XYZ file of C-alpha atoms in Angstrom:
306
model
C 5.482 170.233 145.256
C 7.765 171.126 141.881
C 5.272 168.773 138.950
C 8.122 169.153 136.764
C 10.615 166.663 138.429
C 10.791 163.535 138.502
C 8.478 161.988 141.705
C 9.296 157.738 141.920
C 12.335 156.449 141.785
C 11.582 155.336 138.557
C 11.220 158.689 137.384
C 14.381 159.564 138.075
C 16.232 156.257 137.220
C 14.825 156.189 133.714
C 16.592 160.148 133.785
C 19.742 159.795 134.712
C 19.400 155.740 132.508
C 20.831 153.545 135.865
C 17.782 151.549 134.487
C 16.038 150.668 131.881
C 12.473 149.922 130.548
C 12.621 147.360 130.130
C 13.411 146.470 133.502
C 10.471 147.709 134.813
C 8.403 144.901 135.491
C 4.488 144.665 135.116
C 2.001 144.183 137.966
C 1.471 140.734 137.461
C 2.158 137.598 135.316
C 0.946 135.449 133.446
C 3.480 132.739 134.495
C 1.198 129.060 136.407
C 4.585 128.005 138.564
C 4.919 131.245 141.011
C 0.857 131.716 141.173
C -0.392 130.695 145.195
C -3.071 128.450 146.141
C -5.166 131.069 147.041
C -5.363 132.502 143.116
C -9.366 131.639 142.678
C -10.340 131.896 146.722
C -13.212 135.467 147.450
C -10.761 138.150 149.364
C -12.076 141.370 151.650
C -10.218 144.704 153.010
C -10.028 143.102 157.054
C -9.122 142.396 160.026
C -7.530 138.327 160.542
C -5.880 136.524 163.004
C -2.734 133.864 162.440
C -1.794 131.391 165.178
C 2.451 131.237 165.236
C 4.552 130.202 167.918
C 2.155 129.434 170.802
C 0.629 132.921 169.858
C -2.595 134.447 168.199
C -1.560 137.081 166.254
C -3.911 139.770 164.427
C -3.101 141.877 161.025
C -5.070 144.287 158.617
C -5.541 143.064 155.036
C -6.012 144.504 152.529
C -7.007 143.805 148.544
C -7.747 145.951 146.118
C -10.617 147.595 145.287
C -11.633 145.075 141.980
C -9.210 142.818 143.623
C -9.434 139.378 140.666
C -8.993 136.363 142.427
C -7.694 135.115 139.749
C -4.500 137.711 138.257
C -1.544 136.838 140.825
C -1.042 140.421 142.527
C 2.246 141.426 144.871
C 2.022 141.102 148.142
C 3.594 144.034 150.548
C 4.240 143.320 154.201
C 4.297 146.181 155.442
C 5.966 146.068 159.518
C 5.459 148.991 161.987
C 7.021 150.982 164.083
C 7.466 150.237 168.123
C 3.917 151.578 170.364
C 2.811 151.595 166.274
C -0.026 149.566 164.598
C -0.262 147.796 161.725
C -3.703 150.682 160.829
C -1.852 153.755 162.089
C 1.101 153.029 159.910
C -1.786 151.966 156.569
C -3.280 155.308 157.530
C -0.544 157.646 157.079
C 2.404 155.402 154.541
C -0.616 155.358 151.667
C 0.944 151.862 150.246
C -3.273 150.687 150.415
C -3.201 153.123 147.223
C -0.631 149.920 145.081
C -1.672 148.114 143.558
C -1.202 144.870 146.062
C -2.170 142.591 148.463
C -1.300 144.252 151.674
C -0.869 143.111 155.038
C -0.071 145.856 158.207
C 1.358 142.411 161.144
C 1.059 143.757 164.694
C 3.751 142.723 166.785
C 4.105 141.503 170.449
C 4.076 143.901 172.823
C 7.585 144.150 175.204
C 8.611 147.288 177.511
C 6.874 149.689 178.497
C 3.356 147.966 176.773
C 4.171 148.656 173.864
C 3.211 146.513 170.102
C 7.340 146.014 169.237
C 9.243 143.809 167.013
C 12.338 141.557 167.221
C 15.605 142.770 166.925
C 14.497 145.492 169.032
C 16.192 145.424 172.353
C 13.524 146.400 174.074
C 11.275 143.583 172.267
C 9.611 140.700 173.361
C 10.946 138.533 175.120
C 10.397 134.518 172.764
C 9.197 135.799 170.621
C 10.637 134.891 166.979
C 8.693 137.033 164.349
C 10.550 135.838 162.114
C 8.769 132.877 162.184
C 5.482 134.218 162.418
C 6.764 136.032 159.235
C 7.267 132.947 157.600
C 3.503 131.539 158.934
C 1.693 135.267 157.927
C 4.054 134.469 155.044
C 2.051 130.938 154.596
C -1.777 132.116 155.483
C -1.625 135.087 152.906
C -0.452 132.527 149.875
C -2.713 129.962 151.521
C -6.149 132.641 150.913
C -4.910 135.112 148.077
C -3.725 135.221 144.540
C -0.765 136.540 145.096
C 2.866 135.739 142.669
C 5.112 134.537 144.566
C 8.084 135.816 143.373
C 6.660 139.758 144.237
C 6.865 139.192 148.135
C 8.003 142.767 149.854
C 8.877 144.076 152.703
C 8.734 147.816 154.083
C 8.204 149.419 156.924
C 9.396 152.517 159.465
C 11.365 153.025 162.800
C 11.319 149.439 164.705
C 9.128 147.462 161.844
C 12.187 149.732 159.320
C 14.841 147.901 160.809
C 13.489 144.072 161.218
C 12.872 144.060 157.010
C 16.458 144.157 157.928
C 16.221 141.101 160.295
C 14.104 138.981 157.525
C 16.623 139.930 154.322
C 19.142 138.723 156.072
C 16.788 135.438 157.426
C 13.773 134.948 154.731
C 15.722 136.528 151.406
C 14.400 133.347 149.683
C 10.458 135.257 150.415
C 11.661 137.896 150.093
C 12.117 139.562 147.002
C 13.246 142.627 148.050
C 13.106 144.913 151.091
C 11.930 149.300 151.731
C 13.122 150.621 155.298
C 11.951 153.843 155.759
C 14.203 155.352 158.623
C 14.771 152.142 160.005
C 15.908 151.094 163.606
C 18.596 148.541 162.723
C 20.512 148.082 166.207
C 22.903 145.744 166.329
C 22.445 142.255 167.500
C 25.663 140.621 167.536
C 24.500 137.810 164.667
C 26.354 137.425 161.592
C 23.889 138.551 158.372
C 24.247 135.790 155.507
C 21.114 135.964 153.110
C 21.055 133.418 151.384
C 21.029 134.977 147.721
C 21.546 139.415 146.995
C 18.379 140.931 147.737
C 17.511 144.342 146.840
C 17.876 147.245 149.199
C 15.692 150.451 148.728
C 17.038 152.680 152.082
C 15.159 155.715 152.945
C 15.926 158.017 156.035
C 16.400 161.600 156.799
C 18.891 163.189 157.854
C 17.549 165.271 160.319
C 15.811 162.336 162.218
C 16.452 162.554 165.912
C 14.764 159.600 167.187
C 16.776 157.384 165.272
C 20.015 159.315 164.406
C 21.247 158.995 161.203
C 24.360 158.944 161.953
C 23.571 156.042 164.161
C 24.400 156.364 168.014
C 26.672 154.174 170.152
C 24.365 154.644 173.523
C 21.946 152.390 171.322
C 23.819 150.078 169.962
C 22.571 152.279 166.161
C 25.089 151.971 163.897
C 25.315 154.647 160.777
C 22.972 154.536 158.167
C 25.294 154.582 155.618
C 27.479 152.382 156.598
C 24.631 150.166 156.673
C 24.190 150.049 153.293
C 27.468 149.240 152.769
C 27.034 146.442 154.229
C 24.468 145.773 152.162
C 26.594 146.478 149.134
C 28.640 144.920 149.665
C 26.366 141.684 150.604
C 25.152 142.182 147.502
C 29.090 141.692 145.530
C 28.517 145.707 144.922
C 31.697 147.496 143.183
C 32.147 150.318 146.147
C 31.326 152.951 143.046
C 27.988 154.910 143.279
C 25.928 156.778 141.511
C 24.537 160.152 143.105
C 21.236 161.843 141.512
C 19.571 164.880 143.688
C 15.399 165.427 143.187
C 14.409 168.471 143.769
C 16.213 170.417 146.506
C 16.105 167.989 149.499
C 16.439 164.710 148.094
C 19.882 162.516 147.133
C 19.352 159.478 145.812
C 22.600 156.825 145.872
C 22.462 153.737 144.456
C 25.865 151.080 143.426
C 27.326 150.225 140.797
C 27.845 146.698 139.725
C 25.454 145.247 142.374
C 23.930 141.179 141.880
C 21.272 142.678 143.525
C 20.065 146.710 143.569
C 21.521 148.725 146.556
C 19.939 152.295 146.174
C 19.807 155.328 148.897
C 17.536 158.566 149.786
C 18.618 160.930 151.790
C 16.391 163.130 152.675
C 18.153 166.517 153.553
C 16.892 167.756 157.269
C 14.432 165.262 156.838
C 12.518 164.117 160.491
C 11.307 159.910 161.449
C 9.349 160.749 158.893
C 6.890 159.141 155.976
C 8.000 160.961 152.792
C 5.243 162.905 151.539
C 2.619 162.170 153.846
C -0.211 164.228 154.595
C -1.323 162.210 158.087
C 0.768 161.935 160.966
C 3.876 159.928 160.715
C 6.298 160.999 163.283
C 8.338 164.166 164.223
C 10.066 166.692 162.243
C 10.668 167.230 158.585
C 7.906 165.871 156.687
C 9.597 166.563 153.414
C 7.296 166.666 149.940
C 9.352 166.459 147.248
C 8.902 162.595 146.720
C 6.015 160.181 147.437
C 7.835 157.415 149.908
C 5.108 154.682 149.119
C 5.437 155.445 144.789
C 9.218 155.613 145.349
C 8.541 152.295 147.203
C 6.118 150.448 144.489
C 8.433 151.176 141.251
C 11.209 150.136 142.951
C 9.822 146.420 144.421
C 7.591 146.602 140.608
C 11.471 146.357 138.752
C 12.632 143.367 141.000
C 11.389 140.032 141.357
C 12.751 136.191 142.652
C 13.884 134.236 140.219
C 13.232 130.734 140.063
């Protein structure tokens, strides 16, 4: 990696003049209005359960090493891909390096005996993962000290696609989403978020698992079309600013939005997690940027307004 290049979205956007330093929000806030009920309670990294929809669901939780029960932390939910687990996603994503409480929930076993998330044709029938997410948030906010204005969702592949559903249906609880290699299956349901919600989308143009240009036979849309749809929901101009990062990354930011819409295209990138040193999926893995850093910077720049 060329160290002279901006390594994070924040650095690139600041350099390009698309945001100002003043918009980059601190990790913690002093407000008491957004303090969750879990403030003041001890916390530990580990594996936990939550009851939802008559099922006992599981999740892996990471809390910062120097966790302080009185400090409000961002809360990040990370959704794994089909057939994967929260623990596997934690291993390759590096999201636990962020100064945040990070939860890695596990989906329910669907077709072909693989864990998956609602919205995909192979997901377990009759499982309401949106309700599960709400129940999980209630438990996490009740046990850990988080700022309820800084709750975010990210994930990979099927899990990334599920973050799009959460943005449509739970925009009142998530400050922003950041799908990576998203499988955005078209369910035929209308997406009407309760507010404009910031979206950072990362996808490789050489992804053969979830093709960048879409797959009509599997009801997968063209990725750029999916992003443009969010630009309409977020009331953007259809004007964009395109910046290059390194030799293999193009960043497109829509202008005039009520909530930021940013698309990161990795040239020839595979079904992989940018910057990862661990196995995250087939195909080319760019080292031009670290996905966890870019996602962390995007999340820091956005929070729910009361």
